[in-house]
PDB file of C-alpha atoms in Angstrom:
ATOM      1  CA  UNK A  29     -12.006-113.572-131.621  1.00 89.00           C
ATOM      2  CA  UNK A  30     -13.620-110.445-132.990  1.00 94.00           C
ATOM      3  CA  UNK A  31     -13.782-106.786-131.978  1.00 95.00           C
ATOM      4  CA  UNK A  32     -16.641-107.393-129.517  1.00 96.00           C
ATOM      5  CA  UNK A  33     -14.687-110.166-127.750  1.00 96.00           C
ATOM      6  CA  UNK A  34     -11.731-107.793-127.436  1.00 95.00           C
ATOM      7  CA  UNK A  35     -14.016-105.104-125.957  1.00 95.00           C
ATOM      8  CA  UNK A  36     -15.408-107.608-123.445  1.00 96.00           C
ATOM      9  CA  UNK A  37     -11.895-108.675-122.415  1.00 95.00           C
ATOM     10  CA  UNK A  38     -10.809-105.061-122.065  1.00 93.00           C
ATOM     11  CA  UNK A  39     -13.815-104.254-119.870  1.00 93.00           C
ATOM     12  CA  UNK A  40     -13.298-107.359-117.714  1.00 94.00           C
ATOM     13  CA  UNK A  41      -9.609-106.534-117.245  1.00 92.00           C
ATOM     14  CA  UNK A  42     -10.605-103.144-115.848  1.00 89.00           C
ATOM     15  CA  UNK A  43     -13.239-104.659-113.556  1.00 92.00           C
ATOM     16  CA  UNK A  44     -13.892-108.405-113.560  1.00 93.00           C
ATOM     17  CA  UNK A  45     -17.003-107.829-111.444  1.00 94.00           C
ATOM     18  CA  UNK A  46     -18.776-105.728-114.055  1.00 95.00           C
ATOM     19  CA  UNK A  47     -22.358-107.017-114.250  1.00 96.00           C
ATOM     20  CA  UNK A  48     -23.350-108.818-117.460  1.00 96.00           C
ATOM     21  CA  UNK A  49     -26.099-106.285-118.065  1.00 96.00           C
ATOM     22  CA  UNK A  50     -23.556-103.437-117.970  1.00 97.00           C
ATOM     23  CA  UNK A  51     -21.124-105.297-120.248  1.00 97.00           C
ATOM     24  CA  UNK A  52     -23.952-106.010-122.661  1.00 97.00           C
ATOM     25  CA  UNK A  53     -24.957-102.345-122.807  1.00 97.00           C
ATOM     26  CA  UNK A  54     -21.366-101.291-123.538  1.00 97.00           C
ATOM     27  CA  UNK A  55     -20.921-103.765-126.423  1.00 96.00           C
ATOM     28  CA  UNK A  56     -24.508-103.456-127.723  1.00 97.00           C
ATOM     29  CA  UNK A  57     -25.468-107.114-127.181  1.00 96.00           C
ATOM     30  CA  UNK A  58     -27.888-108.938-124.908  1.00 97.00           C
ATOM     31  CA  UNK A  59     -26.688-110.227-121.533  1.00 96.00           C
ATOM     32  CA  UNK A  60     -27.109-113.893-122.648  1.00 96.00           C
ATOM     33  CA  UNK A  61     -25.014-113.190-125.779  1.00 97.00           C
ATOM     34  CA  UNK A  62     -22.245-111.635-123.666  1.00 97.00           C
ATOM     35  CA  UNK A  63     -22.398-114.539-121.219  1.00 97.00           C
ATOM     36  CA  UNK A  64     -22.026-116.973-124.108  1.00 97.00           C
ATOM     37  CA  UNK A  65     -19.028-115.078-125.457  1.00 97.00           C
ATOM     38  CA  UNK A  66     -17.382-115.054-122.022  1.00 97.00           C
ATOM     39  CA  UNK A  67     -17.961-118.802-121.669  1.00 97.00           C
ATOM     40  CA  UNK A  68     -16.371-119.343-125.091  1.00 97.00           C
ATOM     41  CA  UNK A  69     -13.359-117.174-124.180  1.00 97.00           C
ATOM     42  CA  UNK A  70     -12.929-119.198-120.980  1.00 97.00           C
ATOM     43  CA  UNK A  71     -13.180-122.516-122.860  1.00 97.00           C
ATOM     44  CA  UNK A  72     -10.574-121.317-125.371  1.00 97.00           C
ATOM     45  CA  UNK A  73      -8.222-120.465-122.506  1.00 96.00           C
ATOM     46  CA  UNK A  74      -8.140-116.775-123.407  1.00 95.00           C
ATOM     47  CA  UNK A  75      -9.707-115.891-120.053  1.00 95.00           C
ATOM     48  CA  UNK A  76      -7.922-117.990-117.447  1.00 95.00           C
ATOM     49  CA  UNK A  77      -9.447-116.620-114.276  1.00 93.00           C
ATOM     50  CA  UNK A  78     -10.615-113.639-112.286  1.00 91.00           C
ATOM     51  CA  UNK A  79      -8.423-112.099-109.605  1.00 86.00           C
ATOM     52  CA  UNK A  80      -8.686-109.708-106.725  1.00 87.00           C
ATOM     53  CA  UNK A  81      -5.998-107.041-106.421  1.00 87.00           C
ATOM     54  CA  UNK A  82      -5.056-106.469-102.786  1.00 90.00           C
ATOM     55  CA  UNK A  83      -2.847-103.940-101.037  1.00 92.00           C
ATOM     56  CA  UNK A  84      -0.133-106.212 -99.630  1.00 93.00           C
ATOM     57  CA  UNK A  85       1.173-103.508 -97.279  1.00 93.00           C
ATOM     58  CA  UNK A  86      -2.216-103.204 -95.589  1.00 96.00           C
ATOM     59  CA  UNK A  87      -2.082-106.973 -95.025  1.00 96.00           C
ATOM     60  CA  UNK A  88       1.314-106.687 -93.334  1.00 97.00           C
ATOM     61  CA  UNK A  89       3.558-107.577 -96.291  1.00 97.00           C
ATOM     62  CA  UNK A  90       5.647-104.407 -96.464  1.00 96.00           C
ATOM     63  CA  UNK A  91       8.642-105.957 -98.260  1.00 98.00           C
ATOM     64  CA  UNK A  92       8.362-106.742-101.981  1.00 98.00           C
ATOM     65  CA  UNK A  93      11.477-107.998-103.720  1.00 98.00           C
ATOM     66  CA  UNK A  94      12.730-109.523-106.941  1.00 98.00           C
ATOM     67  CA  UNK A  95      15.159-112.383-106.540  1.00 98.00           C
ATOM     68  CA  UNK A  96      17.249-113.528-109.482  1.00 98.00           C
ATOM     69  CA  UNK A  97      18.339-117.160-109.176  1.00 98.00           C
ATOM     70  CA  UNK A  98      21.117-118.857-111.131  1.00 97.00           C
ATOM     71  CA  UNK A  99      19.486-122.271-111.519  1.00 97.00           C
ATOM     72  CA  UNK A 100      21.178-125.142-113.371  1.00 95.00           C
ATOM     73  CA  UNK A 101      18.759-126.808-115.815  1.00 94.00           C
ATOM     74  CA  UNK A 102      19.051-130.165-114.070  1.00 97.00           C
ATOM     75  CA  UNK A 103      17.745-128.626-110.805  1.00 97.00           C
ATOM     76  CA  UNK A 104      14.457-127.400-112.341  1.00 96.00           C
ATOM     77  CA  UNK A 105      12.486-130.598-111.513  1.00 97.00           C
ATOM     78  CA  UNK A 106      13.379-130.133-107.837  1.00 97.00           C
ATOM     79  CA  UNK A 107      13.052-126.337-107.847  1.00 98.00           C
ATOM     80  CA  UNK A 108       9.588-125.995-109.424  1.00 98.00           C
ATOM     81  CA  UNK A 109       7.698-127.908-106.702  1.00 98.00           C
ATOM     82  CA  UNK A 110       9.657-126.017-104.038  1.00 98.00           C
ATOM     83  CA  UNK A 111       8.852-122.567-105.410  1.00 98.00           C
ATOM     84  CA  UNK A 112       5.194-123.485-106.052  1.00 97.00           C
ATOM     85  CA  UNK A 113       4.836-124.484-102.401  1.00 97.00           C
ATOM     86  CA  UNK A 114       6.104-121.121-101.097  1.00 97.00           C
ATOM     87  CA  UNK A 115       3.122-118.876-100.294  1.00 96.00           C
ATOM     88  CA  UNK A 116       5.226-115.704-100.330  1.00 97.00           C
ATOM     89  CA  UNK A 117       6.174-116.221-103.974  1.00 98.00           C
ATOM     90  CA  UNK A 118       3.908-113.980-106.018  1.00 96.00           C
ATOM     91  CA  UNK A 119       5.363-114.883-109.400  1.00 97.00           C
ATOM     92  CA  UNK A 120       8.250-116.921-110.789  1.00 98.00           C
ATOM     93  CA  UNK A 121       9.470-116.615-114.369  1.00 98.00           C
ATOM     94  CA  UNK A 122      12.121-118.495-116.311  1.00 97.00           C
ATOM     95  CA  UNK A 123      14.217-115.796-118.014  1.00 97.00           C
ATOM     96  CA  UNK A 124      17.280-115.420-120.201  1.00 96.00           C
ATOM     97  CA  UNK A 125      20.702-114.518-118.882  1.00 93.00           C
ATOM     98  CA  UNK A 126      22.997-115.720-116.134  1.00 92.00           C
ATOM     99  CA  UNK A 127      20.152-115.720-113.634  1.00 96.00           C
ATOM    100  CA  UNK A 128      17.619-118.065-115.192  1.00 96.00           C
ATOM    101  CA  UNK A 129      14.783-117.474-112.692  1.00 98.00           C
ATOM    102  CA  UNK A 130      13.170-114.199-111.641  1.00 98.00           C
ATOM    103  CA  UNK A 131      11.088-114.549-108.506  1.00 98.00           C
ATOM    104  CA  UNK A 132       8.775-111.850-107.131  1.00 98.00           C
ATOM    105  CA  UNK A 133       8.116-112.230-103.409  1.00 98.00           C
ATOM    106  CA  UNK A 134       6.348-110.414-100.570  1.00 98.00           C
ATOM    107  CA  UNK A 135       7.273-110.692 -96.887  1.00 98.00           C
ATOM    108  CA  UNK A 136       6.394-108.872 -93.671  1.00 98.00           C
ATOM    109  CA  UNK A 137      10.037-108.203 -92.741  1.00 98.00           C
ATOM    110  CA  UNK A 138      13.524-108.221 -94.207  1.00 98.00           C
ATOM    111  CA  UNK A 139      14.357-111.011 -91.750  1.00 98.00           C
ATOM    112  CA  UNK A 140      11.652-113.183 -93.335  1.00 98.00           C
ATOM    113  CA  UNK A 141      13.007-112.341 -96.783  1.00 98.00           C
ATOM    114  CA  UNK A 142      16.544-113.205 -95.667  1.00 98.00           C
ATOM    115  CA  UNK A 143      15.409-116.581 -94.315  1.00 98.00           C
ATOM    116  CA  UNK A 144      13.693-117.366 -97.629  1.00 98.00           C
ATOM    117  CA  UNK A 145      16.794-116.401 -99.609  1.00 98.00           C
ATOM    118  CA  UNK A 146      18.796-118.747 -97.382  1.00 97.00           C
ATOM    119  CA  UNK A 147      16.477-121.628 -98.315  1.00 97.00           C
ATOM    120  CA  UNK A 148      16.558-120.600-101.974  1.00 97.00           C
ATOM    121  CA  UNK A 149      20.349-120.563-102.192  1.00 97.00           C
ATOM    122  CA  UNK A 150      20.516-124.348-102.022  1.00 97.00           C
ATOM    123  CA  UNK A 151      19.475-124.200-105.695  1.00 97.00           C
ATOM    124  CA  UNK A 152      22.084-121.663-106.821  1.00 97.00           C
ATOM    125  CA  UNK A 153      23.424-118.132-106.527  1.00 97.00           C
ATOM    126  CA  UNK A 154      20.962-115.301-105.976  1.00 98.00           C
ATOM    127  CA  UNK A 155      20.789-111.555-106.425  1.00 98.00           C
ATOM    128  CA  UNK A 156      18.022-109.624-104.663  1.00 98.00           C
ATOM    129  CA  UNK A 157      16.474-106.225-105.299  1.00 98.00           C
ATOM    130  CA  UNK A 158      14.040-104.808-102.736  1.00 98.00           C
ATOM    131  CA  UNK A 159      11.289-102.626-104.196  1.00 97.00           C
ATOM    132  CA  UNK A 160      11.163 -99.024-102.913  1.00 97.00           C
ATOM    133  CA  UNK A 161       8.157 -97.959-105.005  1.00 95.00           C
ATOM    134  CA  UNK A 162       6.115 -99.067-107.993  1.00 92.00           C
ATOM    135  CA  UNK A 163       5.380 -96.134-110.313  1.00 94.00           C
ATOM    136  CA  UNK A 164       3.575 -98.442-112.776  1.00 92.00           C
ATOM    137  CA  UNK A 165       1.549-101.046-110.858  1.00 87.00           C
ATOM    138  CA  UNK A 166       0.054-104.176-112.370  1.00 85.00           C
ATOM    139  CA  UNK A 167      -2.258-103.290-115.230  1.00 82.00           C
ATOM    140  CA  UNK A 168      -4.197-104.987-117.972  1.00 82.00           C
ATOM    141  CA  UNK A 169      -2.692-105.700-121.364  1.00 83.00           C
ATOM    142  CA  UNK A 170      -3.891-103.417-124.113  1.00 84.00           C
ATOM    143  CA  UNK A 171      -5.700-105.437-126.783  1.00 81.00           C
ATOM    144  CA  UNK A 172      -7.210-102.624-128.775  1.00 67.00           C
TER     145      UNK A 172
END
């Protein structure tokens, strides 16, 4: 991966819908050359997909929370399929510490969140933090 690939990734992180012609002009290559580089980055697994960022509140999901779960290692094979099947789970990470899982969720109401936590507690103890605000929203990783 060279400097031009890093520029392409940076531009795509800011706007994945940037037209090839515009990307090409910004990195001083032809559109076919940029397309080829993007294909190569996808094949190498550096670019894993293209996402749409939505305003969850405008879709009725006003509650965002982080749930820490104390999950015994032997319960992971049962837990992973469960958490993957839950549409309200935005992200789930295995982390260090007493609580081995950190789960980001979005729900329309606190009652919905409470019901989910009840289902989750069959795997272990939980601790939940409800998000009041997000001063630094999701952003791209700096590769420059």
